[in-house]
C-alpha cells in the first residue's frame, strides 16, 4: 500500500501540511445529522441498508465515477453515420455506473413498492448517491416523481409504474417492453412560456379513439432525453393536458416526431444531458383528463420539489464535510485551522445551517410517507429556502479551503457550479414564494397544519417561542420572500427541536436572533467544539 502513496519527498522540498483526500468514508453513519434524522422520522429499519450504501457512495471508486461522468459530458447524435435520424445521447460509462447504483439502491422504487417509510428511505438514498454526483440525480428523481402523476390515470400509467418498481437501470436503446427497467422524464418549459406554462403553445390533436394524440410544438428544456418516456404538457381541444410521450411506439418503431435538437451547454450539472426538443407530430397518450394537465403533472412536481430540497441539503453537507476536514488537517500560524477562533466560528455557522437543511429535508420526506397536511406548505417553504442557501454555503466552504478550494482537481468547483440549480428549476424562488402565498390564501387547512406543527415544539426554547409568535403567513407579493424565509427558519428550528438535535440550541441562537450577514459574523455564544465534533465527516 505504502508504495502506492504519492511521493512527498521531492528534489527541492518536502510536501507537508497538505490535507489527505476525503474518501473511503461512510457517508451515512459518520453523518450524525443524517443518521439521527432518518432514525427519528421512522427510518430505523433502514439503517443497515443505508450504511452499506453510505460506504459505497463514499468510496474512492464511486467518488471517481462522479469526477469522470462530469469530466466527459454527454454527446448528442441526431443522425447515424448514414444520415438516418436517431436522436441518441452517449454518456461516459461512469454515468451508467452511477445510474445503476442509484436505481439499484431503490432511489426511484423504494417509495412506491410498499417499503415502510419509503419516501424517507428514498430521500436518504438520494442524500448519499447525490454526494457522488448530482447530475444523475435528475433522471432518477424524475423517474421517482413520475409515479405520483402516473397513478392519476392507472389505465395508462400502470405499465410504466411497473417499469419504475423493477428497481433496475437498463440503458439499452429499445422499447420499454423489452427492458429490465425504465426512466421517465418531464417536459413542461417552453421558450415563450417558462414558469407560466399556461402560455405554452404546443398543440395536441386526437388521432383515433383510444387516447392517442399527435403533438406539435417544442420544449425549451428537456433533461435526460434518453428517458424511455416523458410527461409532457400540450393544449388539447379541452385545454392544457398532460401526456405521456414515449420514445418508441407500441409497434416497435421509433416515435419519429420526437426530435432532440441540441444539448444545452450548462454551467454545471454536466454529467446530465439537458436538451431542447421539438415535436413534429410526435405520438403521445393522454394521461388524465383533457384540461387537467397542470393538476396531473403537479403531483409529479410536488415530489421533484422534495428532491430539490434533499439535493441542496446534500450539497451543503458535502461542502461542509470538505471544509471541516480541511480545517482539521491544515495548520496556519501555528494552529490547526479549526482551532483558530474565527475559523471555528465560520465552520460552526456552516455546520448548524447544514444540519438544519438535512433535518428539514428528512422531516419533509416523512410528511410524504404520512400523507401529512404539513407537507403542502412545508414543501415550497423548504424548496425556497434550502435551495437558495446552498450556493452561499458552498462558496463559504470553498473559501475555507483557501486556494485549494478553487482548483478544478478538487471537488469544490463542481459543487459550486451545481449549487444554484435546485433553486432555478421546479419553480424558481419567486414562483415558489408565490405558491406559498397562494396556498396560504386558498388552503386554510394547510396553514393550520403548519402552525400546529410549529406550535408543537413550543416551550423548549424562549427564542423559538418568541420567533414563532411573530410569524405572519399572510403577506403581499412584494413581501413574500421575507414571510417565506421566516417560515423556513422556524421550520428548520422546529425540525431540529423535534429530533432532539444537540445542534438545535446553536441553530436557534445563530438564526433566530439578530446577527451580522456573513457566515461567522455573530456575537452570540455557541459551543463551537460540540457542533464541529458532530459535523466532522470521519
Ligand atoms: C439545467 C436545467 C434543466 C432543466 N430541465 C428541465 C426539464 O427537464 N423539464 C422542464 O420542463 N424544464 C426544465 N428546466 C426548466 C426550468 O424548470 C425553468 O428554467 C424554470 O422553471 C424557470 O423558467 P424560465 O427559465 O422560463 O424562467 P422564467 O419563467 O422566465 O422566470 C425568470 C425569473 O422570473 C421569476 N418570475 C416568474 N414569474 C414571476 C412573478 N409572477 N413574479 C415575480 N417573479 C417571477 C422567476 O422566479 C425567475 O427567477 C430546466 C432548467 C435548467 C436550468
JSON list of N, CA and C in Angstrom, two decimals, residues 214-273:
[
{"chain": "A", "resi": 214, "resn": "UNK", "atom": "N", "xyz": [-51.58, 13.51, -31.67]},
{"chain": "A", "resi": 214, "resn": "UNK", "atom": "CA", "xyz": [-50.41, 13.94, -32.44]},
{"chain": "A", "resi": 214, "resn": "UNK", "atom": "C", "xyz": [-49.98, 15.30, -31.87]},
{"chain": "A", "resi": 215, "resn": "UNK", "atom": "N", "xyz": [-48.74, 15.38, -31.43]},
{"chain": "A", "resi": 215, "resn": "UNK", "atom": "CA", "xyz": [-48.28, 16.59, -30.72]},
{"chain": "A", "resi": 215, "resn": "UNK", "atom": "C", "xyz": [-47.33, 17.38, -31.62]},
{"chain": "A", "resi": 216, "resn": "UNK", "atom": "N", "xyz": [-47.56, 18.70, -31.67]},
{"chain": "A", "resi": 216, "resn": "UNK", "atom": "CA", "xyz": [-46.71, 19.57, -32.49]},
{"chain": "A", "resi": 216, "resn": "UNK", "atom": "C", "xyz": [-46.31, 20.78, -31.64]},
{"chain": "A", "resi": 217, "resn": "UNK", "atom": "N", "xyz": [-45.01, 21.03, -31.61]},
{"chain": "A", "resi": 217, "resn": "UNK", "atom": "CA", "xyz": [-44.53, 22.17, -30.82]},
{"chain": "A", "resi": 217, "resn": "UNK", "atom": "C", "xyz": [-43.10, 21.90, -30.35]},
{"chain": "A", "resi": 218, "resn": "UNK", "atom": "N", "xyz": [-42.78, 22.39, -29.16]},
{"chain": "A", "resi": 218, "resn": "UNK", "atom": "CA", "xyz": [-41.39, 22.26, -28.69]},
{"chain": "A", "resi": 218, "resn": "UNK", "atom": "C", "xyz": [-41.34, 22.29, -27.16]},
{"chain": "A", "resi": 219, "resn": "UNK", "atom": "N", "xyz": [-40.18, 21.95, -26.62]},
{"chain": "A", "resi": 219, "resn": "UNK", "atom": "CA", "xyz": [-39.86, 22.24, -25.21]},
{"chain": "A", "resi": 219, "resn": "UNK", "atom": "C", "xyz": [-38.45, 22.81, -25.20]},
{"chain": "A", "resi": 220, "resn": "UNK", "atom": "N", "xyz": [-38.26, 23.80, -24.39]},
{"chain": "A", "resi": 220, "resn": "UNK", "atom": "CA", "xyz": [-37.01, 24.57, -24.35]},
{"chain": "A", "resi": 220, "resn": "UNK", "atom": "C", "xyz": [-36.00, 23.89, -23.42]},
{"chain": "A", "resi": 221, "resn": "UNK", "atom": "N", "xyz": [-36.51, 23.17, -22.45]},
{"chain": "A", "resi": 221, "resn": "UNK", "atom": "CA", "xyz": [-35.67, 22.36, -21.56]},
{"chain": "A", "resi": 221, "resn": "UNK", "atom": "C", "xyz": [-36.29, 20.98, -21.46]},
{"chain": "A", "resi": 222, "resn": "UNK", "atom": "N", "xyz": [-35.53, 19.96, -21.76]},
{"chain": "A", "resi": 222, "resn": "UNK", "atom": "CA", "xyz": [-35.99, 18.59, -21.55]},
{"chain": "A", "resi": 222, "resn": "UNK", "atom": "C", "xyz": [-34.77, 17.79, -21.10]},
{"chain": "A", "resi": 223, "resn": "UNK", "atom": "N", "xyz": [-34.64, 17.63, -19.80]},
{"chain": "A", "resi": 223, "resn": "UNK", "atom": "CA", "xyz": [-33.46, 16.95, -19.27]},
{"chain": "A", "resi": 223, "resn": "UNK", "atom": "C", "xyz": [-33.58, 15.45, -19.47]},
{"chain": "A", "resi": 224, "resn": "UNK", "atom": "N", "xyz": [-32.42, 14.81, -19.51]},
{"chain": "A", "resi": 224, "resn": "UNK", "atom": "CA", "xyz": [-32.33, 13.35, -19.65]},
{"chain": "A", "resi": 224, "resn": "UNK", "atom": "C", "xyz": [-33.13, 12.85, -20.85]},
{"chain": "A", "resi": 225, "resn": "UNK", "atom": "N", "xyz": [-32.78, 13.32, -22.06]},
{"chain": "A", "resi": 225, "resn": "UNK", "atom": "CA", "xyz": [-33.59, 12.96, -23.23]},
{"chain": "A", "resi": 225, "resn": "UNK", "atom": "C", "xyz": [-33.50, 11.49, -23.61]},
{"chain": "A", "resi": 226, "resn": "UNK", "atom": "N", "xyz": [-32.65, 10.71, -22.95]},
{"chain": "A", "resi": 226, "resn": "UNK", "atom": "CA", "xyz": [-32.63, 9.27, -23.21]},
{"chain": "A", "resi": 226, "resn": "UNK", "atom": "C", "xyz": [-33.65, 8.51, -22.35]},
{"chain": "A", "resi": 227, "resn": "UNK", "atom": "N", "xyz": [-34.47, 9.24, -21.60]},
{"chain": "A", "resi": 227, "resn": "UNK", "atom": "CA", "xyz": [-35.53, 8.56, -20.84]},
{"chain": "A", "resi": 227, "resn": "UNK", "atom": "C", "xyz": [-36.43, 7.78, -21.81]},
{"chain": "A", "resi": 228, "resn": "UNK", "atom": "N", "xyz": [-37.11, 6.78, -21.28]},
{"chain": "A", "resi": 228, "resn": "UNK", "atom": "CA", "xyz": [-37.99, 5.96, -22.11]},
{"chain": "A", "resi": 228, "resn": "UNK", "atom": "C", "xyz": [-39.30, 6.67, -22.43]},
{"chain": "A", "resi": 229, "resn": "UNK", "atom": "N", "xyz": [-39.69, 7.60, -21.57]},
{"chain": "A", "resi": 229, "resn": "UNK", "atom": "CA", "xyz": [-40.93, 8.36, -21.80]},
{"chain": "A", "resi": 229, "resn": "UNK", "atom": "C", "xyz": [-40.84, 9.68, -21.03]},
{"chain": "A", "resi": 230, "resn": "UNK", "atom": "N", "xyz": [-41.69, 10.61, -21.43]},
{"chain": "A", "resi": 230, "resn": "UNK", "atom": "CA", "xyz": [-41.70, 11.94, -20.79]},
{"chain": "A", "resi": 230, "resn": "UNK", "atom": "C", "xyz": [-43.13, 12.35, -20.51]},
{"chain": "A", "resi": 231, "resn": "UNK", "atom": "N", "xyz": [-43.37, 12.90, -19.34]},
{"chain": "A", "resi": 231, "resn": "UNK", "atom": "CA", "xyz": [-44.65, 13.54, -19.08]},
{"chain": "A", "resi": 231, "resn": "UNK", "atom": "C", "xyz": [-44.55, 14.94, -19.67]},
{"chain": "A", "resi": 232, "resn": "UNK", "atom": "N", "xyz": [-45.51, 15.26, -20.52]},
{"chain": "A", "resi": 232, "resn": "UNK", "atom": "CA", "xyz": [-45.42, 16.45, -21.36]},
{"chain": "A", "resi": 232, "resn": "UNK", "atom": "C", "xyz": [-46.74, 17.20, -21.33]},
{"chain": "A", "resi": 233, "resn": "UNK", "atom": "N", "xyz": [-46.65, 18.53, -21.34]},
{"chain": "A", "resi": 233, "resn": "UNK", "atom": "CA", "xyz": [-47.87, 19.34, -21.40]},
{"chain": "A", "resi": 233, "resn": "UNK", "atom": "C", "xyz": [-48.11, 19.85, -22.82]},
{"chain": "A", "resi": 234, "resn": "UNK", "atom": "N", "xyz": [-49.37, 19.79, -23.27]},
{"chain": "A", "resi": 234, "resn": "UNK", "atom": "CA", "xyz": [-49.74, 20.36, -24.57]},
{"chain": "A", "resi": 234, "resn": "UNK", "atom": "C", "xyz": [-51.21, 20.72, -24.53]},
{"chain": "A", "resi": 235, "resn": "UNK", "atom": "N", "xyz": [-51.60, 21.68, -25.39]},
{"chain": "A", "resi": 235, "resn": "UNK", "atom": "CA", "xyz": [-53.01, 22.08, -25.46]},
{"chain": "A", "resi": 235, "resn": "UNK", "atom": "C", "xyz": [-53.80, 21.11, -26.34]},
{"chain": "A", "resi": 236, "resn": "UNK", "atom": "N", "xyz": [-54.71, 20.38, -25.73]},
{"chain": "A", "resi": 236, "resn": "UNK", "atom": "CA", "xyz": [-55.67, 19.55, -26.47]},
{"chain": "A", "resi": 236, "resn": "UNK", "atom": "C", "xyz": [-56.93, 20.40, -26.67]},
{"chain": "A", "resi": 237, "resn": "UNK", "atom": "N", "xyz": [-57.89, 19.89, -27.44]},
{"chain": "A", "resi": 237, "resn": "UNK", "atom": "CA", "xyz": [-59.12, 20.69, -27.63]},
{"chain": "A", "resi": 237, "resn": "UNK", "atom": "C", "xyz": [-59.76, 21.10, -26.30]},
{"chain": "A", "resi": 238, "resn": "UNK", "atom": "N", "xyz": [-59.64, 20.29, -25.25]},
{"chain": "A", "resi": 238, "resn": "UNK", "atom": "CA", "xyz": [-60.26, 20.61, -23.97]},
{"chain": "A", "resi": 238, "resn": "UNK", "atom": "C", "xyz": [-59.38, 21.42, -23.02]},
{"chain": "A", "resi": 239, "resn": "UNK", "atom": "N", "xyz": [-58.22, 21.90, -23.50]},
{"chain": "A", "resi": 239, "resn": "UNK", "atom": "CA", "xyz": [-57.36, 22.72, -22.64]},
{"chain": "A", "resi": 239, "resn": "UNK", "atom": "C", "xyz": [-56.00, 22.06, -22.39]},
{"chain": "A", "resi": 240, "resn": "UNK", "atom": "N", "xyz": [-55.23, 22.70, -21.50]},
{"chain": "A", "resi": 240, "resn": "UNK", "atom": "CA", "xyz": [-53.87, 22.20, -21.23]},
{"chain": "A", "resi": 240, "resn": "UNK", "atom": "C", "xyz": [-53.94, 20.81, -20.59]},
{"chain": "A", "resi": 241, "resn": "UNK", "atom": "N", "xyz": [-53.24, 19.85, -21.20]},
{"chain": "A", "resi": 241, "resn": "UNK", "atom": "CA", "xyz": [-53.41, 18.44, -20.85]},
{"chain": "A", "resi": 241, "resn": "UNK", "atom": "C", "xyz": [-52.05, 17.80, -20.67]},
{"chain": "A", "resi": 242, "resn": "UNK", "atom": "N", "xyz": [-52.00, 16.79, -19.81]},
{"chain": "A", "resi": 242, "resn": "UNK", "atom": "CA", "xyz": [-50.75, 16.03, -19.60]},
{"chain": "A", "resi": 242, "resn": "UNK", "atom": "C", "xyz": [-50.74, 14.80, -20.51]},
{"chain": "A", "resi": 243, "resn": "UNK", "atom": "N", "xyz": [-49.60, 14.53, -21.12]},
{"chain": "A", "resi": 243, "resn": "UNK", "atom": "CA", "xyz": [-49.45, 13.37, -22.00]},
{"chain": "A", "resi": 243, "resn": "UNK", "atom": "C", "xyz": [-48.23, 12.57, -21.57]},
{"chain": "A", "resi": 244, "resn": "UNK", "atom": "N", "xyz": [-48.25, 11.29, -21.92]},
{"chain": "A", "resi": 244, "resn": "UNK", "atom": "CA", "xyz": [-47.02, 10.51, -21.81]},
{"chain": "A", "resi": 244, "resn": "UNK", "atom": "C", "xyz": [-46.54, 10.25, -23.23]},
{"chain": "A", "resi": 245, "resn": "UNK", "atom": "N", "xyz": [-45.35, 10.76, -23.48]},
{"chain": "A", "resi": 245, "resn": "UNK", "atom": "CA", "xyz": [-44.77, 10.68, -24.82]},
{"chain": "A", "resi": 245, "resn": "UNK", "atom": "C", "xyz": [-43.60, 9.70, -24.76]},
{"chain": "A", "resi": 246, "resn": "UNK", "atom": "N", "xyz": [-43.71, 8.64, -25.52]},
{"chain": "A", "resi": 246, "resn": "UNK", "atom": "CA", "xyz": [-42.73, 7.55, -25.44]},
{"chain": "A", "resi": 246, "resn": "UNK", "atom": "C", "xyz": [-41.74, 7.65, -26.59]},
{"chain": "A", "resi": 247, "resn": "UNK", "atom": "N", "xyz": [-40.53, 7.22, -26.34]},
{"chain": "A", "resi": 247, "resn": "UNK", "atom": "CA", "xyz": [-39.53, 7.25, -27.43]},
{"chain": "A", "resi": 247, "resn": "UNK", "atom": "C", "xyz": [-39.83, 6.20, -28.49]},
{"chain": "A", "resi": 248, "resn": "UNK", "atom": "N", "xyz": [-40.54, 5.12, -28.08]},
{"chain": "A", "resi": 248, "resn": "UNK", "atom": "CA", "xyz": [-40.86, 4.05, -29.02]},
{"chain": "A", "resi": 248, "resn": "UNK", "atom": "C", "xyz": [-42.37, 3.84, -29.04]},
{"chain": "A", "resi": 249, "resn": "UNK", "atom": "N", "xyz": [-42.90, 3.53, -30.20]},
{"chain": "A", "resi": 249, "resn": "UNK", "atom": "CA", "xyz": [-44.34, 3.31, -30.34]},
{"chain": "A", "resi": 249, "resn": "UNK", "atom": "C", "xyz": [-44.67, 1.84, -30.06]},
{"chain": "A", "resi": 250, "resn": "UNK", "atom": "N", "xyz": [-45.95, 1.54, -29.80]},
{"chain": "A", "resi": 250, "resn": "UNK", "atom": "CA", "xyz": [-46.31, 0.16, -29.45]},
{"chain": "A", "resi": 250, "resn": "UNK", "atom": "C", "xyz": [-45.91, -0.86, -30.52]},
{"chain": "A", "resi": 251, "resn": "UNK", "atom": "N", "xyz": [-45.84, -0.43, -31.78]},
{"chain": "A", "resi": 251, "resn": "UNK", "atom": "CA", "xyz": [-45.46, -1.39, -32.83]},
{"chain": "A", "resi": 251, "resn": "UNK", "atom": "C", "xyz": [-43.95, -1.55, -32.96]},
{"chain": "A", "resi": 252, "resn": "UNK", "atom": "N", "xyz": [-43.18, -0.95, -32.06]},
{"chain": "A", "resi": 252, "resn": "UNK", "atom": "CA", "xyz": [-41.73, -1.16, -32.05]},
{"chain": "A", "resi": 252, "resn": "UNK", "atom": "C", "xyz": [-40.95, -0.14, -32.88]},
{"chain": "A", "resi": 253, "resn": "UNK", "atom": "N", "xyz": [-41.64, 0.82, -33.50]},
{"chain": "A", "resi": 253, "resn": "UNK", "atom": "CA", "xyz": [-40.91, 1.86, -34.26]},
{"chain": "A", "resi": 253, "resn": "UNK", "atom": "C", "xyz": [-40.53, 3.00, -33.34]},
{"chain": "A", "resi": 254, "resn": "UNK", "atom": "N", "xyz": [-39.49, 3.74, -33.76]},
{"chain": "A", "resi": 254, "resn": "UNK", "atom": "CA", "xyz": [-39.16, 4.96, -33.01]},
{"chain": "A", "resi": 254, "resn": "UNK", "atom": "C", "xyz": [-40.29, 5.97, -33.17]},
{"chain": "A", "resi": 255, "resn": "UNK", "atom": "N", "xyz": [-40.51, 6.77, -32.15]},
{"chain": "A", "resi": 255, "resn": "UNK", "atom": "CA", "xyz": [-41.51, 7.85, -32.21]},
{"chain": "A", "resi": 255, "resn": "UNK", "atom": "C", "xyz": [-40.85, 9.01, -32.97]},
{"chain": "A", "resi": 256, "resn": "UNK", "atom": "N", "xyz": [-40.89, 8.92, -34.31]},
{"chain": "A", "resi": 256, "resn": "UNK", "atom": "CA", "xyz": [-40.02, 9.74, -35.15]},
{"chain": "A", "resi": 256, "resn": "UNK", "atom": "C", "xyz": [-40.29, 11.24, -35.03]},
{"chain": "A", "resi": 257, "resn": "UNK", "atom": "N", "xyz": [-41.48, 11.61, -34.56]},
{"chain": "A", "resi": 257, "resn": "UNK", "atom": "CA", "xyz": [-41.78, 13.03, -34.41]},
{"chain": "A", "resi": 257, "resn": "UNK", "atom": "C", "xyz": [-41.13, 13.66, -33.19]},
{"chain": "A", "resi": 258, "resn": "UNK", "atom": "N", "xyz": [-40.48, 12.87, -32.35]},
{"chain": "A", "resi": 258, "resn": "UNK", "atom": "CA", "xyz": [-39.77, 13.40, -31.17]},
{"chain": "A", "resi": 258, "resn": "UNK", "atom": "C", "xyz": [-38.32, 13.64, -31.58]},
{"chain": "A", "resi": 259, "resn": "UNK", "atom": "N", "xyz": [-37.92, 14.89, -31.63]},
{"chain": "A", "resi": 259, "resn": "UNK", "atom": "CA", "xyz": [-36.57, 15.21, -32.12]},
{"chain": "A", "resi": 259, "resn": "UNK", "atom": "C", "xyz": [-35.79, 16.01, -31.09]},
{"chain": "A", "resi": 260, "resn": "UNK", "atom": "N", "xyz": [-34.60, 15.55, -30.82]},
{"chain": "A", "resi": 260, "resn": "UNK", "atom": "CA", "xyz": [-33.71, 16.27, -29.90]},
{"chain": "A", "resi": 260, "resn": "UNK", "atom": "C", "xyz": [-32.87, 17.21, -30.75]},
{"chain": "A", "resi": 261, "resn": "UNK", "atom": "N", "xyz": [-33.05, 18.51, -30.54]},
{"chain": "A", "resi": 261, "resn": "UNK", "atom": "CA", "xyz": [-32.40, 19.49, -31.43]},
{"chain": "A", "resi": 261, "resn": "UNK", "atom": "C", "xyz": [-30.94, 19.73, -31.04]},
{"chain": "A", "resi": 262, "resn": "UNK", "atom": "N", "xyz": [-30.71, 19.91, -29.75]},
{"chain": "A", "resi": 262, "resn": "UNK", "atom": "CA", "xyz": [-29.32, 20.09, -29.28]},
{"chain": "A", "resi": 262, "resn": "UNK", "atom": "C", "xyz": [-29.29, 19.93, -27.77]},
{"chain": "A", "resi": 263, "resn": "UNK", "atom": "N", "xyz": [-28.08, 19.74, -27.23]},
{"chain": "A", "resi": 263, "resn": "UNK", "atom": "CA", "xyz": [-27.91, 19.71, -25.77]},
{"chain": "A", "resi": 263, "resn": "UNK", "atom": "C", "xyz": [-27.51, 21.09, -25.30]},
{"chain": "A", "resi": 264, "resn": "UNK", "atom": "N", "xyz": [-27.99, 21.46, -24.12]},
{"chain": "A", "resi": 264, "resn": "UNK", "atom": "CA", "xyz": [-27.62, 22.75, -23.52]},
{"chain": "A", "resi": 264, "resn": "UNK", "atom": "C", "xyz": [-26.16, 22.68, -23.03]},
{"chain": "A", "resi": 265, "resn": "UNK", "atom": "N", "xyz": [-25.44, 23.77, -23.24]},
{"chain": "A", "resi": 265, "resn": "UNK", "atom": "CA", "xyz": [-24.08, 23.88, -22.69]},
{"chain": "A", "resi": 265, "resn": "UNK", "atom": "C", "xyz": [-24.23, 24.55, -21.33]},
{"chain": "A", "resi": 266, "resn": "UNK", "atom": "N", "xyz": [-24.23, 23.72, -20.27]},
{"chain": "A", "resi": 266, "resn": "UNK", "atom": "CA", "xyz": [-24.61, 24.24, -18.93]},
{"chain": "A", "resi": 266, "resn": "UNK", "atom": "C", "xyz": [-23.40, 24.62, -18.09]},
{"chain": "A", "resi": 267, "resn": "UNK", "atom": "N", "xyz": [-23.65, 25.53, -17.15]},
{"chain": "A", "resi": 267, "resn": "UNK", "atom": "CA", "xyz": [-22.61, 25.95, -16.21]},
{"chain": "A", "resi": 267, "resn": "UNK", "atom": "C", "xyz": [-22.17, 24.78, -15.32]},
{"chain": "A", "resi": 268, "resn": "UNK", "atom": "N", "xyz": [-23.11, 23.98, -14.88]},
{"chain": "A", "resi": 268, "resn": "UNK", "atom": "CA", "xyz": [-22.80, 22.81, -14.03]},
{"chain": "A", "resi": 268, "resn": "UNK", "atom": "C", "xyz": [-23.68, 21.66, -14.48]},
{"chain": "A", "resi": 269, "resn": "UNK", "atom": "N", "xyz": [-23.90, 20.70, -13.59]},
{"chain": "A", "resi": 269, "resn": "UNK", "atom": "CA", "xyz": [-24.82, 19.60, -13.91]},
{"chain": "A", "resi": 269, "resn": "UNK", "atom": "C", "xyz": [-24.38, 18.92, -15.21]},
{"chain": "A", "resi": 270, "resn": "UNK", "atom": "N", "xyz": [-23.08, 18.78, -15.37]},
{"chain": "A", "resi": 270, "resn": "UNK", "atom": "CA", "xyz": [-22.56, 18.42, -16.69]},
{"chain": "A", "resi": 270, "resn": "UNK", "atom": "C", "xyz": [-22.67, 16.94, -17.00]},
{"chain": "A", "resi": 271, "resn": "UNK", "atom": "N", "xyz": [-22.78, 16.09, -16.00]},
{"chain": "A", "resi": 271, "resn": "UNK", "atom": "CA", "xyz": [-22.94, 14.66, -16.32]},
{"chain": "A", "resi": 271, "resn": "UNK", "atom": "C", "xyz": [-24.32, 14.42, -16.91]},
{"chain": "A", "resi": 272, "resn": "UNK", "atom": "N", "xyz": [-25.28, 15.28, -16.58]},
{"chain": "A", "resi": 272, "resn": "UNK", "atom": "CA", "xyz": [-26.66, 15.14, -17.03]},
{"chain": "A", "resi": 272, "resn": "UNK", "atom": "C", "xyz": [-26.84, 15.85, -18.37]},
{"chain": "A", "resi": 273, "resn": "UNK", "atom": "N", "xyz": [-27.53, 15.20, -19.30]},
{"chain": "A", "resi": 273, "resn": "UNK", "atom": "CA", "xyz": [-27.84, 15.86, -20.57]},
{"chain": "A", "resi": 273, "resn": "UNK", "atom": "C", "xyz": [-29.15, 16.62, -20.42]}
]
